[in-house]
Short mmCIF file of C-alpha atoms (C1' of nucleotides) in Angstrom, two decimals:
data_model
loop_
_atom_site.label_atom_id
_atom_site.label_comp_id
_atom_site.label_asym_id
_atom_site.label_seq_id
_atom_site.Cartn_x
_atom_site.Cartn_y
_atom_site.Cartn_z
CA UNK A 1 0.00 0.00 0.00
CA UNK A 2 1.31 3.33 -1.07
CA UNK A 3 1.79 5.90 1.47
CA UNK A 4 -0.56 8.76 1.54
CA UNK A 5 0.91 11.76 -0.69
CA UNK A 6 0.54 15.45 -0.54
CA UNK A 7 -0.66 17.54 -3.62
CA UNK A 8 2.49 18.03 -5.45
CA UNK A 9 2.91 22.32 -5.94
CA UNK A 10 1.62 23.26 -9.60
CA UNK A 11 5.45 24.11 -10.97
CA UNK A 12 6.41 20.35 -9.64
CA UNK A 13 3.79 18.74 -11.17
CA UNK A 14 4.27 20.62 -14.67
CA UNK A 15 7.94 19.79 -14.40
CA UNK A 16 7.90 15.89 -13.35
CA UNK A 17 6.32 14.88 -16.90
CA UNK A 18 9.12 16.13 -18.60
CA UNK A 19 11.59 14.57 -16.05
CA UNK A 20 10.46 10.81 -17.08
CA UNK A 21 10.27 11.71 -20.52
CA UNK A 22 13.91 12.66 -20.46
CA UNK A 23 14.43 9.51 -18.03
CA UNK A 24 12.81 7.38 -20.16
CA UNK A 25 15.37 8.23 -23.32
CA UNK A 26 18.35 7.83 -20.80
CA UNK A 27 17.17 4.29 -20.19
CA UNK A 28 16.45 3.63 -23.74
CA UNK A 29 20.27 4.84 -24.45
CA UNK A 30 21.20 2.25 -21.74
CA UNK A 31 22.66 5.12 -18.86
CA UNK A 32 22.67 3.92 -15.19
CA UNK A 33 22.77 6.55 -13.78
CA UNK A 34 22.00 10.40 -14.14
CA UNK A 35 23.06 13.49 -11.73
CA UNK A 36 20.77 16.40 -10.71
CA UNK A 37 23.43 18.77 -12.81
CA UNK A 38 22.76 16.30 -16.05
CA UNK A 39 18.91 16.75 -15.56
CA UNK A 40 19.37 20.11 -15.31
CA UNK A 41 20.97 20.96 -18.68
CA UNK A 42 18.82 19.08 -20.06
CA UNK A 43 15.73 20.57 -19.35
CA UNK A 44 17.16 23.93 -18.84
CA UNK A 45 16.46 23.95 -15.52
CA UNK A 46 18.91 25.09 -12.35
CA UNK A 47 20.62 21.64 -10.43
CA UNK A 48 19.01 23.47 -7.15
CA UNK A 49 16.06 22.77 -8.81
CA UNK A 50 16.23 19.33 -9.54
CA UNK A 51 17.15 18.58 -6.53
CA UNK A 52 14.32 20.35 -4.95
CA UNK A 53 12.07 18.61 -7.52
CA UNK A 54 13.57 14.96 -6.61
CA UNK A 55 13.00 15.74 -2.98
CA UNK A 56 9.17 15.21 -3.68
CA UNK A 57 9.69 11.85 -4.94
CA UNK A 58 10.09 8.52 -3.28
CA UNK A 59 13.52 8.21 -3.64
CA UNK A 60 17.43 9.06 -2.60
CA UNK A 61 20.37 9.95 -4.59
CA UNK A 62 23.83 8.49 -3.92
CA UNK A 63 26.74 11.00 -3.65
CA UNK A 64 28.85 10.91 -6.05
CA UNK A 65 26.86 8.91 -8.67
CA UNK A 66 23.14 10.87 -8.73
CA UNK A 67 20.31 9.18 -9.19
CA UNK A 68 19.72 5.60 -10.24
CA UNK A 69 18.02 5.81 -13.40
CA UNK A 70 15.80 2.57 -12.99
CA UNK A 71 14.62 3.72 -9.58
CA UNK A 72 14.19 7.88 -10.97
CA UNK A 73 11.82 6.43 -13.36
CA UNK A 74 10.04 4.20 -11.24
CA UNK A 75 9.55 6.54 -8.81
CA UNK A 76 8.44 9.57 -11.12
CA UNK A 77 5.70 6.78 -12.67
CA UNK A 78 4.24 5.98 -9.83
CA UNK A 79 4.23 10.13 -9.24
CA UNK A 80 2.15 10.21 -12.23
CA UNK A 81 0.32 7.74 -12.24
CA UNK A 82 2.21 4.95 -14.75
CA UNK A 83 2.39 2.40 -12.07
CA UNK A 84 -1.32 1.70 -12.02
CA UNK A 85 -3.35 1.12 -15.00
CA UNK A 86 -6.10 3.87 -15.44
CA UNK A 87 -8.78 3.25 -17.47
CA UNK A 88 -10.37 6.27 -19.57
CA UNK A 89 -12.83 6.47 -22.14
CA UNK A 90 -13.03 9.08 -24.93
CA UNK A 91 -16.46 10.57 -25.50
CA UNK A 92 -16.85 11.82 -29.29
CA UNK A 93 -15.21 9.79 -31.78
CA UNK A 94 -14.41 12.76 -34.15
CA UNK A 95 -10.66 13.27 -35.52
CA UNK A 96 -9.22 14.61 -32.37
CA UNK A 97 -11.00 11.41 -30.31
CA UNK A 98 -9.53 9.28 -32.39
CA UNK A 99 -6.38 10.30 -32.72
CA UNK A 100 -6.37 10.04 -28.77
CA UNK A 101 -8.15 6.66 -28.91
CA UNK A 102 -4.65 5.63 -31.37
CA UNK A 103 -2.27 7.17 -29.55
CA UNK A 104 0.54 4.55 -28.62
CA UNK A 105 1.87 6.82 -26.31
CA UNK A 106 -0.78 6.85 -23.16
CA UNK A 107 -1.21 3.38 -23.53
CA UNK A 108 2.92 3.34 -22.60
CA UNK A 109 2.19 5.40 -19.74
CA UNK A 110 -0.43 3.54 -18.51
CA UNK A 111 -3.54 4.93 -19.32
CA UNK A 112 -6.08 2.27 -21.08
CA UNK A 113 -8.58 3.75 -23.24
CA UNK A 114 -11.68 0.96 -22.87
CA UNK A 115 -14.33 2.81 -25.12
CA UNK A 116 -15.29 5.58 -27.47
CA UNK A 117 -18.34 6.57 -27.83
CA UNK A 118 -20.65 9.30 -30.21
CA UNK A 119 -24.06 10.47 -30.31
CA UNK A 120 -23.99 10.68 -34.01
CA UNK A 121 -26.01 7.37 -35.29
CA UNK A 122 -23.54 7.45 -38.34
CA UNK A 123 -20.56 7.67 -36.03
CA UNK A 124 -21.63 4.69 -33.89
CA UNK A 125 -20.42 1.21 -34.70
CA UNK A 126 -17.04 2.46 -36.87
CA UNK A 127 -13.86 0.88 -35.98
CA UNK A 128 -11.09 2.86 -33.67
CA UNK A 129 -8.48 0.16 -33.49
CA UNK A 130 -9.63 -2.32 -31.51
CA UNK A 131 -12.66 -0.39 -30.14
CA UNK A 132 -16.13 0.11 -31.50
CA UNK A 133 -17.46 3.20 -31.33
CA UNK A 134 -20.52 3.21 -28.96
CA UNK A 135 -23.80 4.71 -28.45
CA UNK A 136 -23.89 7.73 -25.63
CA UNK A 137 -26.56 5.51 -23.88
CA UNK A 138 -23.74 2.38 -23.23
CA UNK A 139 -21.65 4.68 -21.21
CA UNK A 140 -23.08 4.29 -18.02
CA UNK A 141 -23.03 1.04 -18.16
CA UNK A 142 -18.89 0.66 -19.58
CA UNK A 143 -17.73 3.25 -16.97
CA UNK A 144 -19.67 1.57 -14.07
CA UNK A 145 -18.56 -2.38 -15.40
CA UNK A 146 -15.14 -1.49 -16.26
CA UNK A 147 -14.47 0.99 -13.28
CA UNK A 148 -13.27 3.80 -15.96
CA UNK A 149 -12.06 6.50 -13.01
CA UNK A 150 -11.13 9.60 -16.33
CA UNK A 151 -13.50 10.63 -19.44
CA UNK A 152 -11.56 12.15 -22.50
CA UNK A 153 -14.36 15.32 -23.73
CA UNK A 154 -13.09 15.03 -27.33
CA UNK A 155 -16.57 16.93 -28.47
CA UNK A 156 -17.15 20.55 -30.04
CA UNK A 157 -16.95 22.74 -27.41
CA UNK A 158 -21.03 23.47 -27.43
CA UNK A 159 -21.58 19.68 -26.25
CA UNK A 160 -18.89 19.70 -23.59
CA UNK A 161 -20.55 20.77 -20.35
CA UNK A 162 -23.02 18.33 -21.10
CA UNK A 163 -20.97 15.25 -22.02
CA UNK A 164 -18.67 16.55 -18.70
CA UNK A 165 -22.07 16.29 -16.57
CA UNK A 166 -22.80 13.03 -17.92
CA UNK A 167 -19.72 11.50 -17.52
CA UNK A 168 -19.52 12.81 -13.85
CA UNK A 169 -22.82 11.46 -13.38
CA UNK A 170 -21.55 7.78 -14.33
CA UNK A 171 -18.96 7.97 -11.52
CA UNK A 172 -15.79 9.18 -12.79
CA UNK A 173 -13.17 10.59 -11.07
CA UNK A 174 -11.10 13.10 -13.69
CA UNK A 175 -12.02 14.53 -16.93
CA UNK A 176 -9.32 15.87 -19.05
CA UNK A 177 -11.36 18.25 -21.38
CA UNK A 178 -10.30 19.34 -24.97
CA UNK A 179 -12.74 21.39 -25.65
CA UNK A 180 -11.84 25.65 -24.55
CA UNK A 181 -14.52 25.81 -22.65
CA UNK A 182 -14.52 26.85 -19.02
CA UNK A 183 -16.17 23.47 -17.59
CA UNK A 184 -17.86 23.94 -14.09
CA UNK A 185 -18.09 20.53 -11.98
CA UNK A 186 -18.86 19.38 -8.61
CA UNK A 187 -16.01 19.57 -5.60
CA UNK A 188 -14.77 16.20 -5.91
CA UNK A 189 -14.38 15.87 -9.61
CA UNK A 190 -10.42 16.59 -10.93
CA UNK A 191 -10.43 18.63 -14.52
CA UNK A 192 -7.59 19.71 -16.31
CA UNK A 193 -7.69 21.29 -19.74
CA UNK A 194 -5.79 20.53 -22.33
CA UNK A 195 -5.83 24.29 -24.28
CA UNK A 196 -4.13 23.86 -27.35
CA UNK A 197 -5.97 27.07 -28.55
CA UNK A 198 -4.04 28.81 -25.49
CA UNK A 199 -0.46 27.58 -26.53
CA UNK A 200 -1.03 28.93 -30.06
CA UNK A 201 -2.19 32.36 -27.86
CA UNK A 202 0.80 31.54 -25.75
CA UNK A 203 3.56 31.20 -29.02
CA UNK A 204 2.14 34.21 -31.31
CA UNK A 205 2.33 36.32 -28.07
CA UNK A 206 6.07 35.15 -27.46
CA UNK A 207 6.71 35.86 -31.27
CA UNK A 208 5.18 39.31 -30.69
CA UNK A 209 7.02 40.64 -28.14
CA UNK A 210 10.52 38.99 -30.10
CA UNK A 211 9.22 40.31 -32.69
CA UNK A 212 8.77 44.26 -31.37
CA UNK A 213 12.39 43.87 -29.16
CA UNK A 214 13.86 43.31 -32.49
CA UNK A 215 12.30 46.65 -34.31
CA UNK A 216 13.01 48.61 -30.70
CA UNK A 217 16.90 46.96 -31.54
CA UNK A 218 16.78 48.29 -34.88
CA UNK A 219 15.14 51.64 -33.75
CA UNK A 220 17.93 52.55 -31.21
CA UNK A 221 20.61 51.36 -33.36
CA UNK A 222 19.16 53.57 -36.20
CA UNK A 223 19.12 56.31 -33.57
CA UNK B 1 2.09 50.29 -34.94
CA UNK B 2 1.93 48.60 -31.80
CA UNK B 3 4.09 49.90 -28.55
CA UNK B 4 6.96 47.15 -27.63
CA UNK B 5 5.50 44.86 -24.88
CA UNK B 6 7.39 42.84 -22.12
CA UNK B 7 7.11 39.45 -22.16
CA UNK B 8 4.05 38.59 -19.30
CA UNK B 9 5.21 36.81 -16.73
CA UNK B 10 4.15 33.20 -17.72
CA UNK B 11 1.18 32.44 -14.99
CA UNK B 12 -0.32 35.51 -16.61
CA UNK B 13 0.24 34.34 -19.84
CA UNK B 14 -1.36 31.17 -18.74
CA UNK B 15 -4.56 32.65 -17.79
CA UNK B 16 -5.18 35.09 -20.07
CA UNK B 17 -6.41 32.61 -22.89
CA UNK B 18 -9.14 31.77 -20.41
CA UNK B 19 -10.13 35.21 -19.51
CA UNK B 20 -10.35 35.73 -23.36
CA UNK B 21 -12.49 32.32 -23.66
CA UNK B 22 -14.39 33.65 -20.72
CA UNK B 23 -15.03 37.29 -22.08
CA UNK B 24 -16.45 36.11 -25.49
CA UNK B 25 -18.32 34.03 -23.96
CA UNK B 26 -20.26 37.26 -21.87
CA UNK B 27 -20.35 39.19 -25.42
CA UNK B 28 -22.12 36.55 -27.10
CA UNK B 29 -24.42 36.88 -23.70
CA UNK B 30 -24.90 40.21 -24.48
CA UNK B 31 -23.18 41.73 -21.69
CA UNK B 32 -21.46 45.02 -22.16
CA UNK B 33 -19.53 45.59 -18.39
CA UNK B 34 -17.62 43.10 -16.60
CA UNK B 35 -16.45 43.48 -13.14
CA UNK B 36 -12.96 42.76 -11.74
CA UNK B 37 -15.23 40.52 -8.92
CA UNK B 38 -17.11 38.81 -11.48
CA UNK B 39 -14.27 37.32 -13.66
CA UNK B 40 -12.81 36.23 -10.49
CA UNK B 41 -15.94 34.10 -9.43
CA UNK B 42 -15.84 32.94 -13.00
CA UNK B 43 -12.89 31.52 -13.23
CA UNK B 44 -11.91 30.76 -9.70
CA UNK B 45 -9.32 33.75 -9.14
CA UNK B 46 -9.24 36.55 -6.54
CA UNK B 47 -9.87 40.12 -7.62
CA UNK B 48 -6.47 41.05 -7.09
CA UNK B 49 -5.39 38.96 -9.34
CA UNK B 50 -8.05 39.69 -12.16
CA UNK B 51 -6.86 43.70 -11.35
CA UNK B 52 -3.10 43.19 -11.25
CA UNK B 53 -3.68 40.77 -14.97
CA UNK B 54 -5.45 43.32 -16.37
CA UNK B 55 -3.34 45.90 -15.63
CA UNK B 56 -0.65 43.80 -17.63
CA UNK B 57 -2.97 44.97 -20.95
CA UNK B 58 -3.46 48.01 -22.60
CA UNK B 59 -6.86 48.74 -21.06
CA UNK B 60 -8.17 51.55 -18.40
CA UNK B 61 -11.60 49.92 -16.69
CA UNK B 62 -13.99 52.72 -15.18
CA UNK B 63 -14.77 53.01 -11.36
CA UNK B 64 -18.12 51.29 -10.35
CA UNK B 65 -18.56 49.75 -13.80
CA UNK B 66 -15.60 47.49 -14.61
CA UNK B 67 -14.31 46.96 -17.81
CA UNK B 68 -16.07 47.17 -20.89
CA UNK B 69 -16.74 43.93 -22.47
CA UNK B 70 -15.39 45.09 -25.81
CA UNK B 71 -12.55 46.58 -25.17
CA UNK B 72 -11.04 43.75 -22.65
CA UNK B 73 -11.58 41.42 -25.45
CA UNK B 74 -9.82 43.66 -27.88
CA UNK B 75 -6.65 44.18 -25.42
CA UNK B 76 -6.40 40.54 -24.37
CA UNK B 77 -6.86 39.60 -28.65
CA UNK B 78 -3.87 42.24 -29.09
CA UNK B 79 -2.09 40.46 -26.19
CA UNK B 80 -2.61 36.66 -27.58
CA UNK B 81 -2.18 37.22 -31.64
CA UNK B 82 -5.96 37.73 -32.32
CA UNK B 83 -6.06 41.21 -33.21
CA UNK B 84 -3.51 39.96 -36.26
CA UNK B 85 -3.39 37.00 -38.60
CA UNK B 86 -1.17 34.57 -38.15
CA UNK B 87 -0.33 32.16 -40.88
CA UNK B 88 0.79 28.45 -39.80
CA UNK B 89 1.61 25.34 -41.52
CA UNK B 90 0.54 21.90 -40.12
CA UNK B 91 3.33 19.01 -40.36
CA UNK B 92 2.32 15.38 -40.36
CA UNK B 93 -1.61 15.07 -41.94
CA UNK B 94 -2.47 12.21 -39.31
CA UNK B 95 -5.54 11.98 -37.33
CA UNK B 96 -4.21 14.67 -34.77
CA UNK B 97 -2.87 16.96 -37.98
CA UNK B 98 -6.14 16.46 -39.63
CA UNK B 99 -8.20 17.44 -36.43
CA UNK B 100 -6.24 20.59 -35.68
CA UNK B 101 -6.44 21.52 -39.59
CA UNK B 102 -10.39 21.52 -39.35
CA UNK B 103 -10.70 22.82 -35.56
CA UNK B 104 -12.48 26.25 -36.25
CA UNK B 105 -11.15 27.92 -32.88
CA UNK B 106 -8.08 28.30 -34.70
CA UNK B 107 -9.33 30.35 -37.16
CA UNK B 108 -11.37 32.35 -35.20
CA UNK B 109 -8.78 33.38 -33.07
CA UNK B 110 -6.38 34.44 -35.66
CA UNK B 111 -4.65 31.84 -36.92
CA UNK B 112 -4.84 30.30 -40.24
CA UNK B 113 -3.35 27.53 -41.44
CA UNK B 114 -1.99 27.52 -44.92
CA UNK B 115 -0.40 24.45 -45.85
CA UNK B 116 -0.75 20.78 -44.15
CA UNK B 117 2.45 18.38 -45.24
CA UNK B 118 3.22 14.64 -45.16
CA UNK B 119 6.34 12.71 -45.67
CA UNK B 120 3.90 9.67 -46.77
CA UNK B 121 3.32 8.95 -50.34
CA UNK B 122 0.21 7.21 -50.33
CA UNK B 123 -1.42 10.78 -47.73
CA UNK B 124 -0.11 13.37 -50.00
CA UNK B 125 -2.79 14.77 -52.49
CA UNK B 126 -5.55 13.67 -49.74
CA UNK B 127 -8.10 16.49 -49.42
CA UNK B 128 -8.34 17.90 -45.75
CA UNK B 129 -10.95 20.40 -45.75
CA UNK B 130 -9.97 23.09 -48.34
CA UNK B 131 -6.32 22.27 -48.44
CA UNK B 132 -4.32 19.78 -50.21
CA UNK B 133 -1.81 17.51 -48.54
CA UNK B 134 1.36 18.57 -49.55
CA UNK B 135 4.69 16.53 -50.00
CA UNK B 136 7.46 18.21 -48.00
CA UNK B 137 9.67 19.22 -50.80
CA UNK B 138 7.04 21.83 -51.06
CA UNK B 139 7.72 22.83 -47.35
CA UNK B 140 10.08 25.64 -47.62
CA UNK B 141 8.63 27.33 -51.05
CA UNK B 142 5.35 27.65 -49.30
CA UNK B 143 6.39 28.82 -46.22
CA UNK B 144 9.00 31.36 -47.68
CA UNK B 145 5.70 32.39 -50.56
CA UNK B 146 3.17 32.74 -47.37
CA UNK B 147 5.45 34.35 -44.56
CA UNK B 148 4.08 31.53 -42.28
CA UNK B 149 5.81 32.13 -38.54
CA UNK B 150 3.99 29.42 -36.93
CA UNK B 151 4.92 25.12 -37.59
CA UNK B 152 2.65 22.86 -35.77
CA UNK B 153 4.64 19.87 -35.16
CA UNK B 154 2.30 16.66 -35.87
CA UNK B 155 4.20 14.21 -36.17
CA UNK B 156 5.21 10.83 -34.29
CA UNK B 157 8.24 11.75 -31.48
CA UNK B 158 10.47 10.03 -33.31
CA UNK B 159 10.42 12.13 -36.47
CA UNK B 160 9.76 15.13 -34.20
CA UNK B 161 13.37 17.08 -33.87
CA UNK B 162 14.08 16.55 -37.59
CA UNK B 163 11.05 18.05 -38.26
CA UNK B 164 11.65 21.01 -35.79
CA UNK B 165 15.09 21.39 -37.58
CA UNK B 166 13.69 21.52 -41.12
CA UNK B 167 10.26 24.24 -40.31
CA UNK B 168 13.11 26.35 -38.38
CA UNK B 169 15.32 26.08 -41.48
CA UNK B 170 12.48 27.44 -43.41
CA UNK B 171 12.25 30.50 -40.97
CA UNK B 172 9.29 30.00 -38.73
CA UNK B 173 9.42 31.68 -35.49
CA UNK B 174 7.64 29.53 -33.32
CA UNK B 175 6.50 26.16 -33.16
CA UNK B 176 3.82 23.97 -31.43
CA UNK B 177 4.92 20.71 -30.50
CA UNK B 178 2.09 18.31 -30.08
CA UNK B 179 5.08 14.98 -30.26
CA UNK B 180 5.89 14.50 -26.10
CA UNK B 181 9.69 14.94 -26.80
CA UNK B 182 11.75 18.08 -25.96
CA UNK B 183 12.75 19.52 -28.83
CA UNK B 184 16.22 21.38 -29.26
CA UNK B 185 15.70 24.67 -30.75
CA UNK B 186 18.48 27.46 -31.60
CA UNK B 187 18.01 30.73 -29.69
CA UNK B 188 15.61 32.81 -31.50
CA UNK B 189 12.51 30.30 -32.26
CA UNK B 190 9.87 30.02 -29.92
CA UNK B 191 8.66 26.32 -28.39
CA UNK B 192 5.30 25.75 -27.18
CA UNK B 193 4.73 22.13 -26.21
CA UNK B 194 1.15 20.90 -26.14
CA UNK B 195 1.74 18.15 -23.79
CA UNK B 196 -1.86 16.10 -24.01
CA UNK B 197 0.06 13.12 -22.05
CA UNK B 198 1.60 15.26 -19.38
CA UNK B 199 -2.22 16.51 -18.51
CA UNK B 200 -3.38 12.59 -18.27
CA UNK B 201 -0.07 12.39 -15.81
CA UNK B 202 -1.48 15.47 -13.67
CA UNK B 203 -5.08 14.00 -13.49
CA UNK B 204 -3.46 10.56 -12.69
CA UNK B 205 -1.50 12.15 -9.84
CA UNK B 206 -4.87 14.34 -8.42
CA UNK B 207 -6.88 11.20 -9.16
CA UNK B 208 -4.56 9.64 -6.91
CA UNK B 209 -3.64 12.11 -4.10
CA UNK B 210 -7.30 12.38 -3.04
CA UNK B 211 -7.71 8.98 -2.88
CA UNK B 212 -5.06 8.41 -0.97
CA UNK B 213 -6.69 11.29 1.46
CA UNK B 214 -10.00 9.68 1.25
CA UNK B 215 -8.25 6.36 2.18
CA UNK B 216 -7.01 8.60 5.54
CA UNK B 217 -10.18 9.85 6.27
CA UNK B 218 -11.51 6.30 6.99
CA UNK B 219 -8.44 4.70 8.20
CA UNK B 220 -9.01 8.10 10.47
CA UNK B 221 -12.21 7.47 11.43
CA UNK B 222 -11.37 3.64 11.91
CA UNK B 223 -9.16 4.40 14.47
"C1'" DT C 1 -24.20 62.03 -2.03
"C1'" DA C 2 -23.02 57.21 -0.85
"C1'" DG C 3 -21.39 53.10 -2.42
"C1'" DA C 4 -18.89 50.36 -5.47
"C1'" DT C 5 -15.00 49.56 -8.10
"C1'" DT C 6 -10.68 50.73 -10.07
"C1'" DG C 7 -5.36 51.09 -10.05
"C1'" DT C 8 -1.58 50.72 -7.24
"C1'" DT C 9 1.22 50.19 -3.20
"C1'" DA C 10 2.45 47.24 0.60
"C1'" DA C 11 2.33 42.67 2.88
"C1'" DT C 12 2.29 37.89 2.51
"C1'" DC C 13 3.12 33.77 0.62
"C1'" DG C 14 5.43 30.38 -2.15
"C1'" DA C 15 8.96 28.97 -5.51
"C1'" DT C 16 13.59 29.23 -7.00
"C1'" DT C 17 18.29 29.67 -6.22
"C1'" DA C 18 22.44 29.56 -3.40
"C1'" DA C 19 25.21 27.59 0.02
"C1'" DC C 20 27.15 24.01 2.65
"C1'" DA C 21 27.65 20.04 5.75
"C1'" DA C 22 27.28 15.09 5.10
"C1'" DT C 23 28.81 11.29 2.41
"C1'" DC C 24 30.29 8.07 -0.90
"C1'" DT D 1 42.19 10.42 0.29
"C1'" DA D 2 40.19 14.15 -2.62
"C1'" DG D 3 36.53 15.48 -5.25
"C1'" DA D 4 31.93 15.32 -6.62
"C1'" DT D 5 27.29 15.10 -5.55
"C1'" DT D 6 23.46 14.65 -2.54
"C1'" DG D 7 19.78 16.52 0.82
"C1'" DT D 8 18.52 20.36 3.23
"C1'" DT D 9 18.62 24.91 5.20
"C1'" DA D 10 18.83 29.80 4.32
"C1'" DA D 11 18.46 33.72 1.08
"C1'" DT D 12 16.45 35.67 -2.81
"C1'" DC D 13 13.18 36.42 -5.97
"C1'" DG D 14 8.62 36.71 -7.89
"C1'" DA D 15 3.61 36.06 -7.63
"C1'" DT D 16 -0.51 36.52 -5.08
"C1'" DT D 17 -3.30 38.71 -1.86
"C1'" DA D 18 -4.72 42.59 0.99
"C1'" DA D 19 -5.50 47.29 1.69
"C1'" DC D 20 -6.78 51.83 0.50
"C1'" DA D 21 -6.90 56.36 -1.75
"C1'" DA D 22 -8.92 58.03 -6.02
"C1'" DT D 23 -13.02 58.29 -8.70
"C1'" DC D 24 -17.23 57.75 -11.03
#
DNA sequence: TAGATTGTTAATCGATTAACAATC
DNA sequence: TAGATTGTTAATCGATTAACAATC
């Protein structure tokens, strides 16, 4: 039995997915071991940092040597979650839900996708890889049979609040929402969004402001 | 022509996409005024916060009225590209590329994608809503002929960084990386990483911390 | 006018970085 | 052993919250 955890702080949490990532390809390359400064560089992060970050985890360094890179990834998977099998199901079987549905790489980290489902009649019944897609009215019963504890909202953004309240309503746990809509649910339900609209937002305003430091350059050096 | 901005500090950065979300949202309600308080109910924040964001964007509110619906959306559009076109080309016309091609929140925030390439034969000259799929030899002509700035990386992670390399070698400025590898970029492009796994990893680990509280509470109460 | 709400300054809180003893 | 690296404490930095004068 795992010991009872405290929230990790929102900057940890953002950061550890990238950690195993990173651990992940050091394993792959066949490295042993890995020291906070390596880390560090690599994710352009501070070793202070990384050490700070570590400190969270269920696990010690060795001096001299840094961190066993078996144990780092062990211990950042069971951090997030790729210890335990979690079982999801994507609601709207459009592009984007399929693409999820086919994506190789949540299955690696643990998460099982056990249905997909639609509420267009024309939608229902095509083949997702080894799933059906099924009608909105068999997802009670899935999430309840299979214990399904996160719903994928892979639906236009006017359909979301409603597919989140349904899928609450059938017991599960977390939604991760694609949509960019605010969605409002009950205390006890986890949501995160996935905002891809925001990053865009995000990049053109970080090409922006590049963009006008580079005319202010070219301004004062005119000047 | 537009005064030189800092760069916002990134949790503001990170929450103004949803204020903008949020703020259409109360146009197409019809509202005209929005108060500091009620954006902060609305999307969970204190109205400090919602004041000190604001006063990040080029926007004076009015005492006992707020802000005007019309002109926070145009200041926070200025702030996040959507006051301005920008032109992107999608790499890698699988089911994610293909999704993010026909997503219309895109394009009504400003950004429009121009081109969609594939390295695959047998997908090139496969219609995707208006445009064409385009071999990549055609990569750098139409991104030199259309001043595109933005690549959206859609590709598997393993084709990822050569991709990166080749849109950066055409001159985009930024790039959205929807691959969950860390991409090595020279000084002077932007990276934006979408990161649709590393969200399942946060829900996992909330999924999981309040179980493991809820599993207190009634080892608690047990005892 | 009185009351509500802004913009901004000051106080608090939390995250990052620096420093260093312990240790392999 | 000497040197490198951890884990942790202290210092710095930045973000959030609180407070309040200005104002409509």
């Amino acid at each position: 039995m795992s010991t009872p955890r405290k929230r990790l702080p929102g900057p940890v949490l953002r950061r550890l997915p990238r950690y195993l990532t990173h651990v992940r390809e050091l394993k792959k390359e066949g490295l042993e071991w890995v020291s906070s400064q390596e880390l560090a560089h690599a994710l352009g992060l501070t070793m202070s940092t990384v050490r700070q970050d570590v400190s969270h985890l269920d696990l010690t360094g060795v001096s001299k040597r840094g961190y066993e890179v078996k144990r780092l990834e062990a211990a950042l998977g069971q951090e997030l979650g790729a210890s335990t099998v979690h079982r999801d199901v994507i609601v709207g079987a459009g592009l984007l839900g399929c693409a999820l549905a086919l994506h190789g790489d949540l299955a690696e980290s643990g998460f099982e996708t056990v249905g997909i489902f639609d509420s267009d009649p024309d939608v229902v019944g095509k083949q997702v890889g080894d799933l059906t897609v099924r009608p909105m009215k068999d997802l009670r019963r899935i999430v309840r049979s299979r214990r399904v504890e996160i719903g994928i909202i892979a639906v236009p953004g006017s359909a979301a609040q409603e597919v989140a309240d349904r899928l609450i309503e059938c017991g599960v746990k977390g939604l991760l929402n694609l949509a960019h809509i605010h969605l409002r649910v009950p205390r006890g339900v986890e949501v995160v969004e996935a905002r891809i609209l925001a990053r865009m937002q995000q990049l053109a305003h970080a090409i922006r402001v590049r963009k006008d430091y580079q005319d202010e350059r070219i301004w004062s050096a005119e000047t």
